[in-house]
mmCIF file of N, CA and C in Angstrom:
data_model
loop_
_atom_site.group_PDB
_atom_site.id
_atom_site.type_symbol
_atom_site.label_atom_id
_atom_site.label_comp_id
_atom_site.label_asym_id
_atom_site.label_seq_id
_atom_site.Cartn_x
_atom_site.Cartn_y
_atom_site.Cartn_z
ATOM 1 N N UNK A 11 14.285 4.356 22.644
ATOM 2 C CA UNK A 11 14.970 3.190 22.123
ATOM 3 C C UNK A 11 15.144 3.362 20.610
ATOM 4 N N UNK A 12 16.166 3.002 20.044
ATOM 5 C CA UNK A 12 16.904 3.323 18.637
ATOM 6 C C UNK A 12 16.457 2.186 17.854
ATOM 7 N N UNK A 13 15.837 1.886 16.574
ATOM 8 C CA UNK A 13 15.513 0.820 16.072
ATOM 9 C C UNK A 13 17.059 -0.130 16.011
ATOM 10 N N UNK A 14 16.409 -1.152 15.361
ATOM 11 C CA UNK A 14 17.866 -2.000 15.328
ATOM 12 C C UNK A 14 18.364 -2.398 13.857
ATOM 13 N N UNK A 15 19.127 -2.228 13.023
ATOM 14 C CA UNK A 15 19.420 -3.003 11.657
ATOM 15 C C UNK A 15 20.509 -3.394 11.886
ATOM 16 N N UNK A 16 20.134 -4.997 11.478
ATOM 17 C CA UNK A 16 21.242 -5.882 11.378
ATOM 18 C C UNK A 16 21.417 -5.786 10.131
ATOM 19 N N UNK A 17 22.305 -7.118 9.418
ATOM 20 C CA UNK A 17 22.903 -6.892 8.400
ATOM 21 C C UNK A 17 21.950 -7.537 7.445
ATOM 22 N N UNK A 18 21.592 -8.374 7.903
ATOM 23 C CA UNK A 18 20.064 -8.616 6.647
ATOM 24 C C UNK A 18 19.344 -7.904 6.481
ATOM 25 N N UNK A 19 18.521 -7.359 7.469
ATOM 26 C CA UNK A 19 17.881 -6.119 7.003
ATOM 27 C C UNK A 19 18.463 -5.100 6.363
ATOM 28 N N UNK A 20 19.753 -4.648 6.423
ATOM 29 C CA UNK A 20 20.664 -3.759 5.897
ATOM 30 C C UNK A 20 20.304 -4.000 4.113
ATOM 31 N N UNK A 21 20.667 -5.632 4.007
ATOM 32 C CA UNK A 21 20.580 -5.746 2.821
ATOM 33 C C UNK A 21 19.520 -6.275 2.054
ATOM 34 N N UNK A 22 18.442 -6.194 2.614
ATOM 35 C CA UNK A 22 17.127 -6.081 1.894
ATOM 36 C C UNK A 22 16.792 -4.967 1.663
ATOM 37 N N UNK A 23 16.786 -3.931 2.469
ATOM 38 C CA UNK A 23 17.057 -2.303 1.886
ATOM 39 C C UNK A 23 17.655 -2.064 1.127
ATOM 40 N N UNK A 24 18.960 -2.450 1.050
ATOM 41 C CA UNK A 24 19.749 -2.344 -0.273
ATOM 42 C C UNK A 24 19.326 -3.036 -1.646
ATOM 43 N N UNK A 25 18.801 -4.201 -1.358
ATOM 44 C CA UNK A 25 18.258 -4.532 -2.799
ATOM 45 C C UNK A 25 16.714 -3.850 -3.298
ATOM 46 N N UNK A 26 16.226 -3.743 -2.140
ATOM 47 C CA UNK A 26 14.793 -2.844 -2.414
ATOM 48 C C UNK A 26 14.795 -1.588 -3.034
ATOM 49 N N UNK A 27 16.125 -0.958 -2.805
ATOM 50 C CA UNK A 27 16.779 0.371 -3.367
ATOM 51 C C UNK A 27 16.963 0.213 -4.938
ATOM 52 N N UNK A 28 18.103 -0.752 -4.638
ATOM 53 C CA UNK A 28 18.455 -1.283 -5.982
ATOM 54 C C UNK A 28 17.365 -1.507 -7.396
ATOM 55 N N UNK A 29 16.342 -2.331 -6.668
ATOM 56 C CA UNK A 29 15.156 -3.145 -7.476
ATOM 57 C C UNK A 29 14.145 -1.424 -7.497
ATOM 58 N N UNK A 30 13.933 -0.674 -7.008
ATOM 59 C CA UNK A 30 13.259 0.313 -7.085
ATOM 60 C C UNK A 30 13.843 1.784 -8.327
ATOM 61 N N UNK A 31 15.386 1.067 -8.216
ATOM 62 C CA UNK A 31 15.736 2.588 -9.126
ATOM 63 C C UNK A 31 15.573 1.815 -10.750
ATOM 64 N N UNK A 32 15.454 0.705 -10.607
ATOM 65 C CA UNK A 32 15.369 -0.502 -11.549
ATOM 66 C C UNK A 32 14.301 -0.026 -12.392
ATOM 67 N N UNK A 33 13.252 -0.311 -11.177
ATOM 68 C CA UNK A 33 11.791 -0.119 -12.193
ATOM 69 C C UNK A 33 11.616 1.198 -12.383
ATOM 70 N N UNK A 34 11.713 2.272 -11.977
ATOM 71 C CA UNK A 34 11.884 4.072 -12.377
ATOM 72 C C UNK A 34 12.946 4.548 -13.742
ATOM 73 N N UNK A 35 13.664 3.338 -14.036
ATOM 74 C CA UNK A 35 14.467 3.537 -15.194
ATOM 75 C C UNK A 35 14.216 3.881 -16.867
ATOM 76 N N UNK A 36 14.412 4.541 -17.185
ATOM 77 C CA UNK A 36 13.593 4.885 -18.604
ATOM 78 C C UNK A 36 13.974 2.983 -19.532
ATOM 79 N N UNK A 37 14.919 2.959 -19.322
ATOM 80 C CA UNK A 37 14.998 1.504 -20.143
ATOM 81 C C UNK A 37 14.091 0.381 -19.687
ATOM 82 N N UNK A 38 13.929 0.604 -18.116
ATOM 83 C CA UNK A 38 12.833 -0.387 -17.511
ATOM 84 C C UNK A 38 11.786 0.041 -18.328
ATOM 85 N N UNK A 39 11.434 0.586 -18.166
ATOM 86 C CA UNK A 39 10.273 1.562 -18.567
ATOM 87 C C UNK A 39 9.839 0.872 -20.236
ATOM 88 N N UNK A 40 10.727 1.660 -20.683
ATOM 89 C CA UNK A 40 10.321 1.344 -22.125
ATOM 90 C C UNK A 40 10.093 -0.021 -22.741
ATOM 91 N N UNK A 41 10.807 -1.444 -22.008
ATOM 92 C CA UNK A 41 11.018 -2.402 -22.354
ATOM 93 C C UNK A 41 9.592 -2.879 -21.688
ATOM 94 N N UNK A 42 9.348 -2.739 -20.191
ATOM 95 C CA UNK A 42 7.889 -2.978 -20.385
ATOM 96 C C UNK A 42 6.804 -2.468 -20.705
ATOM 97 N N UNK A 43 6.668 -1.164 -21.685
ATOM 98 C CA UNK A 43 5.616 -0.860 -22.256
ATOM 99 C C UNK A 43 6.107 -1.297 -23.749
ATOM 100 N N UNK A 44 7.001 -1.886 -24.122
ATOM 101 C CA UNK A 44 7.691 -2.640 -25.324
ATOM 102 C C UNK A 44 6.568 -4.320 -25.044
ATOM 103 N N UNK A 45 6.766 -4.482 -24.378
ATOM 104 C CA UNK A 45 6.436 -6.123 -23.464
ATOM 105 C C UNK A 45 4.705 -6.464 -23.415
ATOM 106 N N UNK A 46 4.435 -5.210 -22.879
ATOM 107 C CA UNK A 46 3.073 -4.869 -22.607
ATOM 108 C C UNK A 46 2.460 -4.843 -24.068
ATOM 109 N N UNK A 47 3.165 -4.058 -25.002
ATOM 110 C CA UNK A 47 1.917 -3.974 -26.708
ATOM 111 C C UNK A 47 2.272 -5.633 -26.944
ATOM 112 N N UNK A 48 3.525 -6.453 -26.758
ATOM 113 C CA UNK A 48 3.835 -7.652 -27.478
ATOM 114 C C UNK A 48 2.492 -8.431 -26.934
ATOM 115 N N UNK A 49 2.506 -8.426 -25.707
ATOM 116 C CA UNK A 49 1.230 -9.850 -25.150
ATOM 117 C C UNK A 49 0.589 -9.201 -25.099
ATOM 118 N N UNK A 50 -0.534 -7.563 -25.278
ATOM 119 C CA UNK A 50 -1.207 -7.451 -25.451
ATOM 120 C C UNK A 50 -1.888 -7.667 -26.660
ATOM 121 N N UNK A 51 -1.375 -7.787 -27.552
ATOM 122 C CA UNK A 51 -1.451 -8.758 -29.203
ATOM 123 C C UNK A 51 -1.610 -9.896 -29.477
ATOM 124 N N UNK A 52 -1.343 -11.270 -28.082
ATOM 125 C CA UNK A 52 -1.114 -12.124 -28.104
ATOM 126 C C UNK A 52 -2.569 -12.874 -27.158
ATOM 127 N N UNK A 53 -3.382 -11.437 -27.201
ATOM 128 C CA UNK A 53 -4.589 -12.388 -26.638
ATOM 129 C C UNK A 53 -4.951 -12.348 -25.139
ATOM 130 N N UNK A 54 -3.990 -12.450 -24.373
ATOM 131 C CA UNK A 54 -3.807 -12.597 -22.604
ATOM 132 C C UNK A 54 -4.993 -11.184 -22.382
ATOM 133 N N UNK A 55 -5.148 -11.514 -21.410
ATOM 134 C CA UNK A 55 -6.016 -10.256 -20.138
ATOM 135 C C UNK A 55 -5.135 -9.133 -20.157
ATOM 136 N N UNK A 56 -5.310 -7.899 -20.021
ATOM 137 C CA UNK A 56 -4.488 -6.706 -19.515
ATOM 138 C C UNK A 56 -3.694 -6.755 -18.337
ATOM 139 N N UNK A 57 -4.792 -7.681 -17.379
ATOM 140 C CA UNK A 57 -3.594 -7.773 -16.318
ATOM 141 C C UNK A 57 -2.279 -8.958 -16.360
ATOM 142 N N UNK A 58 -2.936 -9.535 -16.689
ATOM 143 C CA UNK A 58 -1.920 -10.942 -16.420
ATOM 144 C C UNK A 58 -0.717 -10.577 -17.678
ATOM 145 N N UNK A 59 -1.204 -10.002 -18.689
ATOM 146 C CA UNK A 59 -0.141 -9.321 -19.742
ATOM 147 C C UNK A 59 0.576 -8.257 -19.206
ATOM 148 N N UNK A 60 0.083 -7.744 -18.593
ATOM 149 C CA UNK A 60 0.697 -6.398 -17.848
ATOM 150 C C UNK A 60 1.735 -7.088 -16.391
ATOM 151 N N UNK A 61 1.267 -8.092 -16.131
ATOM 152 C CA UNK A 61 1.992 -8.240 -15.228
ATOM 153 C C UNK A 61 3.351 -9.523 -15.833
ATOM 154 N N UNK A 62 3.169 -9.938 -16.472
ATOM 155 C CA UNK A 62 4.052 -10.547 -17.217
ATOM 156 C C UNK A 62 4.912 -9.649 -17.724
ATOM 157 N N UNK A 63 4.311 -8.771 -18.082
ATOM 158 C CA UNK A 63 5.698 -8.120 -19.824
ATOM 159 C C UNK A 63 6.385 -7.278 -18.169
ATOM 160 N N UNK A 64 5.741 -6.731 -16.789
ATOM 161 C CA UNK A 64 6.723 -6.157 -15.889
ATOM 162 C C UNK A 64 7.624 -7.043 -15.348
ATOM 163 N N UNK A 65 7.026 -8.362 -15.170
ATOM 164 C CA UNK A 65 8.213 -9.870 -14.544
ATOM 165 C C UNK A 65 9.257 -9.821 -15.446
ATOM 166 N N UNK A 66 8.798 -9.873 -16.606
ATOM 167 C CA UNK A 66 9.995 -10.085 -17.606
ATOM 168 C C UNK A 66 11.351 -8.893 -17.980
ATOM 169 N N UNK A 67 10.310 -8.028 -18.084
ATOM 170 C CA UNK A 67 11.240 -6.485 -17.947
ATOM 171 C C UNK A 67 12.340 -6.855 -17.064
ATOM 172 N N UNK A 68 11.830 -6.767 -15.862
ATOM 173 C CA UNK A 68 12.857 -6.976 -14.179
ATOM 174 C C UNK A 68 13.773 -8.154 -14.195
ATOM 175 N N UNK A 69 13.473 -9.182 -14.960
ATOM 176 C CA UNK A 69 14.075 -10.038 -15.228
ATOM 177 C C UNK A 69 15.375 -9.757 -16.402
ATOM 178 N N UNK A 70 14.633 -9.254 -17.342
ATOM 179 C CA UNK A 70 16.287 -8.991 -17.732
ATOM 180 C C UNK A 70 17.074 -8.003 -17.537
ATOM 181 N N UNK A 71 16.477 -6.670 -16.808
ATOM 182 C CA UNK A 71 17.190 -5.786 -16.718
ATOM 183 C C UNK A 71 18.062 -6.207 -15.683
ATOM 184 N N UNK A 72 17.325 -6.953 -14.568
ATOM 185 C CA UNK A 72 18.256 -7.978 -13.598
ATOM 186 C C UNK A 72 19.635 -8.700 -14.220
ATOM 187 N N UNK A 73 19.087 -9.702 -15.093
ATOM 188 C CA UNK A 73 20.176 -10.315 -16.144
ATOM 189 C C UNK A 73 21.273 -9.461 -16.694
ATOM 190 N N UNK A 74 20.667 -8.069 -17.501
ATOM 191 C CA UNK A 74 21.853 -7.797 -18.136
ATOM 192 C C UNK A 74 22.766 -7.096 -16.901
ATOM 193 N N UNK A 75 22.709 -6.591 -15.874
ATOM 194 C CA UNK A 75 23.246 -6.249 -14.568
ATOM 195 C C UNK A 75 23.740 -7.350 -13.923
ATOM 196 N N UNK A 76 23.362 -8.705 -14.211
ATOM 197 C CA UNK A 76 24.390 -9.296 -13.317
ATOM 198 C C UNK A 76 24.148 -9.497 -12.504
ATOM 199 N N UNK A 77 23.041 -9.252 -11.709
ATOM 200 C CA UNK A 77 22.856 -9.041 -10.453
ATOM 201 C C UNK A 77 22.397 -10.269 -9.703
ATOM 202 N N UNK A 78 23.159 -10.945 -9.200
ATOM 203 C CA UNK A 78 22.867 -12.551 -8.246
ATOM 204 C C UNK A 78 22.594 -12.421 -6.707
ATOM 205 N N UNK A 79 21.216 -12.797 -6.330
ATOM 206 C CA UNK A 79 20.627 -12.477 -5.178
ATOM 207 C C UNK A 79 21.557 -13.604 -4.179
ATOM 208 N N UNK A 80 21.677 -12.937 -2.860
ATOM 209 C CA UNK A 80 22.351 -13.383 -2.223
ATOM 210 C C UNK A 80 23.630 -13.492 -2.200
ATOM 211 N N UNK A 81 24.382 -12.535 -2.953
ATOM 212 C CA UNK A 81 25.930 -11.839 -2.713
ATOM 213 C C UNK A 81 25.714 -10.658 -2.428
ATOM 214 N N UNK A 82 26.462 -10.097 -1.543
ATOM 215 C CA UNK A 82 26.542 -8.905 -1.000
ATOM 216 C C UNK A 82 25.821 -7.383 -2.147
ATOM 217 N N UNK A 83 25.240 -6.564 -1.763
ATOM 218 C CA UNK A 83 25.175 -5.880 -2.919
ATOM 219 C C UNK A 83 25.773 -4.674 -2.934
ATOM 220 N N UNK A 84 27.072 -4.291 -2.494
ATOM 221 C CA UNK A 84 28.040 -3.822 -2.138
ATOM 222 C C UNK A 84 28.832 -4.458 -3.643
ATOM 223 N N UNK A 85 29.089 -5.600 -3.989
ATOM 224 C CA UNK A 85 30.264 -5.868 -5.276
ATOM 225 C C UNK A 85 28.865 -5.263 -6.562
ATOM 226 N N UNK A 86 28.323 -4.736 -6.114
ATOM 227 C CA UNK A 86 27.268 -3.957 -7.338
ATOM 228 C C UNK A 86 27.360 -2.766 -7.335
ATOM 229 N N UNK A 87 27.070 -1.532 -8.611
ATOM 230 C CA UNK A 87 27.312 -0.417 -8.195
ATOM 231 C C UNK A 87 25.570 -0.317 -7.343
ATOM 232 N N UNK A 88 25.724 0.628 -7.109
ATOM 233 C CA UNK A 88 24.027 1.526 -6.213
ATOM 234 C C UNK A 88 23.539 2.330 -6.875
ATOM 235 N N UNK A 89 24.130 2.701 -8.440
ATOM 236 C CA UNK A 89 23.285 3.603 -9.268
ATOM 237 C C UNK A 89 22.453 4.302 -8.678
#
């Protein structure tokens, strides 16, 4: 028996793709170890700073891409 993908699943793969070449990106990258010295200066825990300055990273690299969950991700490139 052949697994099955429908089209939601189709496109949660596709954004998981998407969101994965995201965070491997040297600009991802740099902006949250940019993020990471800022609130690590600011006092917070390593983790909860560490996990913040990565929310935020993803967040704008999201932003400056444009990228609005729940439209096809097909009108996006797939970089």
């Amino acid at each position: 028996m052949l697994p099955v993908r429908d089209d939601e699943h189709q496109e949660r793969f596709d954004y998981s793709h998407y969101i994965a070449n995201i965070c491997l990106s040297e600009p991802f990258i740099a902006l949250k170890r940019e993020l990471e010295r800022l609130y690590g200066n600011s006092g917070e825990d390593d983790i909860n700073s560490s996990r913040l300055a990565f929310q935020d990273a993803l967040y704008a690299v999201i932003s400056e891409h444009d990228l609005e969950f729940k439209k096809p991700l097909a009108m996006f490139s797939k970089g």
